[in-house]
Short mmCIF file of C-alpha atoms in Angstrom, two decimals:
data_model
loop_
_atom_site.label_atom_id
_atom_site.label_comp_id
_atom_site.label_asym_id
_atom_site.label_seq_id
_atom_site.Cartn_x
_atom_site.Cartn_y
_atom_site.Cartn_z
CA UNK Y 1 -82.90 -43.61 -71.06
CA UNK Y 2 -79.81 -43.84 -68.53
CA UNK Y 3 -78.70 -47.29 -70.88
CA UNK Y 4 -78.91 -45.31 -73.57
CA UNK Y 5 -75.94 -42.26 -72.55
CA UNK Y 6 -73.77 -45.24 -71.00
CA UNK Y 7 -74.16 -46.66 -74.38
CA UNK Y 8 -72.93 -44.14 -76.42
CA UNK Y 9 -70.09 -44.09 -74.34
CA UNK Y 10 -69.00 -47.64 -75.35
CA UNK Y 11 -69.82 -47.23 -78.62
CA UNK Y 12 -67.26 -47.68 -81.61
CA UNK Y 13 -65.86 -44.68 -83.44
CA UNK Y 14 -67.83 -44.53 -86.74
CA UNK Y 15 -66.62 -44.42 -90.25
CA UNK Y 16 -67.05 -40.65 -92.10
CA UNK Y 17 -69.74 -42.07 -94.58
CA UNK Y 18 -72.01 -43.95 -91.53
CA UNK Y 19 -71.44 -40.62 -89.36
CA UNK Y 20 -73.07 -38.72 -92.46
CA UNK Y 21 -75.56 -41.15 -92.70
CA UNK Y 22 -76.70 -40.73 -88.49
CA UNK Y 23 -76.37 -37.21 -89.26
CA UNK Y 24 -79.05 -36.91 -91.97
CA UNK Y 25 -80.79 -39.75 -89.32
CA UNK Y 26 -80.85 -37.41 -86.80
CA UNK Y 27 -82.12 -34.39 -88.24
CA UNK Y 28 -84.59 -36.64 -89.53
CA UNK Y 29 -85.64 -37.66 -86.17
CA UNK Y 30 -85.77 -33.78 -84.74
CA UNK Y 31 -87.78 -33.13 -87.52
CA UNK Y 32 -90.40 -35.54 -86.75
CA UNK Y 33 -90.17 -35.51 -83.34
CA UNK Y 34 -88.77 -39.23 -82.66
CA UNK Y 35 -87.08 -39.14 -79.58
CA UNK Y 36 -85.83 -43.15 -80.31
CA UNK Y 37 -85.14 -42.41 -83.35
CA UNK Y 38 -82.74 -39.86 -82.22
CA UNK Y 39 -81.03 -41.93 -79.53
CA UNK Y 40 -80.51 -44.68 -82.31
CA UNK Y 41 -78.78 -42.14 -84.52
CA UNK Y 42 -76.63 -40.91 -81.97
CA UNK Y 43 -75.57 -45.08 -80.94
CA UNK Y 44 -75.12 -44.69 -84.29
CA UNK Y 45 -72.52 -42.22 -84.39
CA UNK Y 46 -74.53 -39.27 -85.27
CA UNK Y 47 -72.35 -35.77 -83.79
CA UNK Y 48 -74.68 -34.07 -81.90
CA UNK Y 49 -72.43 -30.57 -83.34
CA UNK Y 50 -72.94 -31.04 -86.52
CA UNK Y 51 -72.87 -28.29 -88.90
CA UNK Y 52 -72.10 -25.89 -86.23
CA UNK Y 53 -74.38 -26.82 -83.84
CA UNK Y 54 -77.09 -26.97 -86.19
CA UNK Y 55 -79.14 -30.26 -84.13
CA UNK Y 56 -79.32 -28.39 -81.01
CA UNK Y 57 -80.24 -25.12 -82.95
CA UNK Y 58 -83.11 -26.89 -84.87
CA UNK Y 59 -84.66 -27.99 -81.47
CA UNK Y 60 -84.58 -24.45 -80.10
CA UNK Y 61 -86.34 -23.11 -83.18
CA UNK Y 62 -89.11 -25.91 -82.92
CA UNK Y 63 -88.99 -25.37 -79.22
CA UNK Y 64 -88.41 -29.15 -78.78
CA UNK Y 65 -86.63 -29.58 -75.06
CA UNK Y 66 -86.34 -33.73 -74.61
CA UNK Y 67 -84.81 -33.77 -77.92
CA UNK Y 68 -82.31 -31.11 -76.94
CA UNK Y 69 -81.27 -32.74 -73.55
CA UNK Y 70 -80.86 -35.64 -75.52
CA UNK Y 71 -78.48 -34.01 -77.53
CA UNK Y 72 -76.96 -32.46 -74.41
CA UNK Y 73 -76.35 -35.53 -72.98
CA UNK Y 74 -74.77 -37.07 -76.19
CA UNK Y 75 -72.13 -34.16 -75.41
CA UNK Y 76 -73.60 -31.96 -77.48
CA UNK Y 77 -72.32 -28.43 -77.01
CA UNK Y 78 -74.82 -25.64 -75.73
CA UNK Y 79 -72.66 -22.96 -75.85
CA UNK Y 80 -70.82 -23.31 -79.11
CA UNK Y 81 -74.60 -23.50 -81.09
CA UNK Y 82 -75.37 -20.11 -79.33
CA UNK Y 83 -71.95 -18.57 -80.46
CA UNK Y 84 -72.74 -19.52 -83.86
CA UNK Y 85 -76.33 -18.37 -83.70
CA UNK Y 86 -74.86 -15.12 -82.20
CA UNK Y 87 -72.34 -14.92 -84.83
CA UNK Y 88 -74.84 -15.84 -87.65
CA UNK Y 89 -77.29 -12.87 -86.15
CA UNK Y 90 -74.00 -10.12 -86.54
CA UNK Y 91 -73.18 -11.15 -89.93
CA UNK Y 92 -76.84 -9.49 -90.93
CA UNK Y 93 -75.82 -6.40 -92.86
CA UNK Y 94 -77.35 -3.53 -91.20
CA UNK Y 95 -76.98 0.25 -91.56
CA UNK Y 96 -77.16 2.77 -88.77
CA UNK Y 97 -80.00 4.76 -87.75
CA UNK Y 98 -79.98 8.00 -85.11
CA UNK Y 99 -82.66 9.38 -83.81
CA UNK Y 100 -82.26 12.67 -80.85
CA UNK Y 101 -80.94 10.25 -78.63
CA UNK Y 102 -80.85 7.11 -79.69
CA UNK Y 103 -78.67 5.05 -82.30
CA UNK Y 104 -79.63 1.90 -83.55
CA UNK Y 105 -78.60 -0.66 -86.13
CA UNK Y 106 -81.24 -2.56 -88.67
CA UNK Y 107 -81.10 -4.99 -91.43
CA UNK Y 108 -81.02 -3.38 -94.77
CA UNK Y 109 -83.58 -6.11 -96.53
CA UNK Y 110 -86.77 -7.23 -95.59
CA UNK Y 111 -85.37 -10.95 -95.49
CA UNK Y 112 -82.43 -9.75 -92.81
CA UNK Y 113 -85.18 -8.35 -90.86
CA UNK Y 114 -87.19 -11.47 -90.99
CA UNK Y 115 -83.76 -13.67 -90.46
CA UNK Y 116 -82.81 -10.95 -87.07
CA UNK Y 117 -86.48 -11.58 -85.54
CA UNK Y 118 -85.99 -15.78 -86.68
CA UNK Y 119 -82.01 -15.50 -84.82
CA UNK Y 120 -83.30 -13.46 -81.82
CA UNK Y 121 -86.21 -16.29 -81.02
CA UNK Y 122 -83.61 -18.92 -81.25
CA UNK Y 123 -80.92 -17.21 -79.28
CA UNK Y 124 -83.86 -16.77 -76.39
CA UNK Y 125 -85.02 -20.19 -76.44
CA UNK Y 126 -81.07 -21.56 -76.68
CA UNK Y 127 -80.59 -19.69 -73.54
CA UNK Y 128 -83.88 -20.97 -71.84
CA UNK Y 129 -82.34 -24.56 -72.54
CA UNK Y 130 -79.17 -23.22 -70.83
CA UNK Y 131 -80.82 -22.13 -68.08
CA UNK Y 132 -83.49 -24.75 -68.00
CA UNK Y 133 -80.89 -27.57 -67.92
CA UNK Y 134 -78.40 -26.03 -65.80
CA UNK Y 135 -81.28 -25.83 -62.90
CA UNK Y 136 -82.51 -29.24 -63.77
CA UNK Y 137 -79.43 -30.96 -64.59
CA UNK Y 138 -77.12 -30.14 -61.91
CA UNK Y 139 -76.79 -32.64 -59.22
CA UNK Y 140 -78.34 -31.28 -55.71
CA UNK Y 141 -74.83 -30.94 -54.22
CA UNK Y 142 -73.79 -28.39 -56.95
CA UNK Y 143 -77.14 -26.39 -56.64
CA UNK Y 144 -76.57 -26.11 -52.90
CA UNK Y 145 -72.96 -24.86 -53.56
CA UNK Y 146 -73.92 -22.17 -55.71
CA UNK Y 147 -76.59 -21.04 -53.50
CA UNK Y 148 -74.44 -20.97 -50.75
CA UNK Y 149 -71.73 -18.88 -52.59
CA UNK Y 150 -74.72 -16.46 -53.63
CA UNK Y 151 -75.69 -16.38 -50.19
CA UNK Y 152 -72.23 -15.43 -49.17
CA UNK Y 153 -72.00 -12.51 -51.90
CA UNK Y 154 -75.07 -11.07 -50.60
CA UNK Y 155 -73.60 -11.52 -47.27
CA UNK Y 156 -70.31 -9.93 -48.26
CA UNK Y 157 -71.78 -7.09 -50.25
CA UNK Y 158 -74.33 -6.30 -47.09
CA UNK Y 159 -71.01 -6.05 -44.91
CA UNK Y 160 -68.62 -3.60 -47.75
CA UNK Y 161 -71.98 -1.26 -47.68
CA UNK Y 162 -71.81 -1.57 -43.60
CA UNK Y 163 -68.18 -0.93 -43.80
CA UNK Y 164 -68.54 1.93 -46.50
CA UNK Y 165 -71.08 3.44 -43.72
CA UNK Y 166 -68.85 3.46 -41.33
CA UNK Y 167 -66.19 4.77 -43.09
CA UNK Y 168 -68.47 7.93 -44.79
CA UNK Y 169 -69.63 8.94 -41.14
CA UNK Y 170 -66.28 9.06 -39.83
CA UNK Y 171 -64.82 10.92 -42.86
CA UNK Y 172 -68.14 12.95 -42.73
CA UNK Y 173 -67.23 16.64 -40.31
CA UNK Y 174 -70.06 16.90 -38.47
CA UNK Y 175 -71.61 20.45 -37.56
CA UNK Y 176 -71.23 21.72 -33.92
CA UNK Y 177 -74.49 21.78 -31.66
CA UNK Y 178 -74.68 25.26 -31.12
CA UNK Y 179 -78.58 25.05 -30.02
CA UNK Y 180 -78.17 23.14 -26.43
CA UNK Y 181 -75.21 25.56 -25.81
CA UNK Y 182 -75.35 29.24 -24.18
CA UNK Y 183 -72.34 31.78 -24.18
CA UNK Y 184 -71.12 33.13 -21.05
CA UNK Y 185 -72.83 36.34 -19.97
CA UNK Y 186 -69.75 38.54 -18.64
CA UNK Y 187 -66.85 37.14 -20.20
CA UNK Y 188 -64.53 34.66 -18.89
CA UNK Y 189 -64.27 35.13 -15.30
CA UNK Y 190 -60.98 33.97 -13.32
CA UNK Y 191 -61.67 32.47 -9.71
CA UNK Y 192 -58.64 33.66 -7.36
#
């Protein structure tokens, strides 16, 4: 598989009918599962963001992971298929509902509700592949940097509360002891 991402790197720029062609190629392949079949159509100059993001957002809603990472790795962009799935989810038309407390917003049809519970699955699984390939792709030295900078926040945040401690018990009055202490029994007296 490693040949395969150099490859596409040396690979020539494809002409706008053979890039439609790998397109339809590729969603072939997701469809049916064909990892090499995928790999061929993006040698072949298939764009992994096609139709706004639409590969990488057919693999989330067929929960297909190696065939997303391929796509990842073609330079396919994470991120840009969850904005549109995001953006695809708001332009449901909804009306508002308010309860005693509560407000909430739901489709109007049957087929936005349907199309809201479709879009919230594949916004959870997109984010899962974030996730998932952010852990799995990152190389060691990055992992260890981020968990030494959480390490550090933790660290810093357990010192500001220390600090903010500190700071309360010496801005804090604190009450006189008047239990350990007796009051003379004659008055003041004056030694000569």
């Amino acid at each position: 598989m490693a040949h395969f991402f150099n490859d596409i790197a040396r690979a020539p720029r494809p002409d706008k009918a053979q890039t439609l062609r790998m397109n339809d190629a590729m969603y072939r392949a997701i469809k049916t599962n064909d990892q090499h079949a995928l790999e061929e159509a993006l040698l072949g100059g298939a764009q992994p963001d096609a139709n706004e993001g639409k590969p990488l957002r057919l693999c989330a809603q067929e929960n297909k992971y190696l065939l997303a990472k391929a796509l990842l790795l073609a330079g396919g962009d994470l991120g840009y298929a969850l904005q549109q799935a995001r953006q695809e989810n708001e332009a449901i038309p909804r009306r508002t509902e308010s309860g005693m407390i509560l407000s909430f917003r739901t489709p109007i049809t049957e087929d936005g509700k349907k199309r809201e519970i479709a879009l919230g699955r594949e916004i959870a699984r997109l984010e899962e592949f974030q996730k998932t390939f952010t852990e799995n792709t990152l190389p060691m030295e990055q992992m260890n940097l981020l968990r030494d900078i959480r390490q550090a926040q933790f660290d810093l945040a357990r010192r500001m509360d220390a600090v903010e401690k500190a700071l309360r018990e010496i801005d804090t009055p604190k009450p006189l002891d008047k239990k350990n202490k007796q009051a003379p029994r004659g008055g003041l007296h004056r030694k000569p």
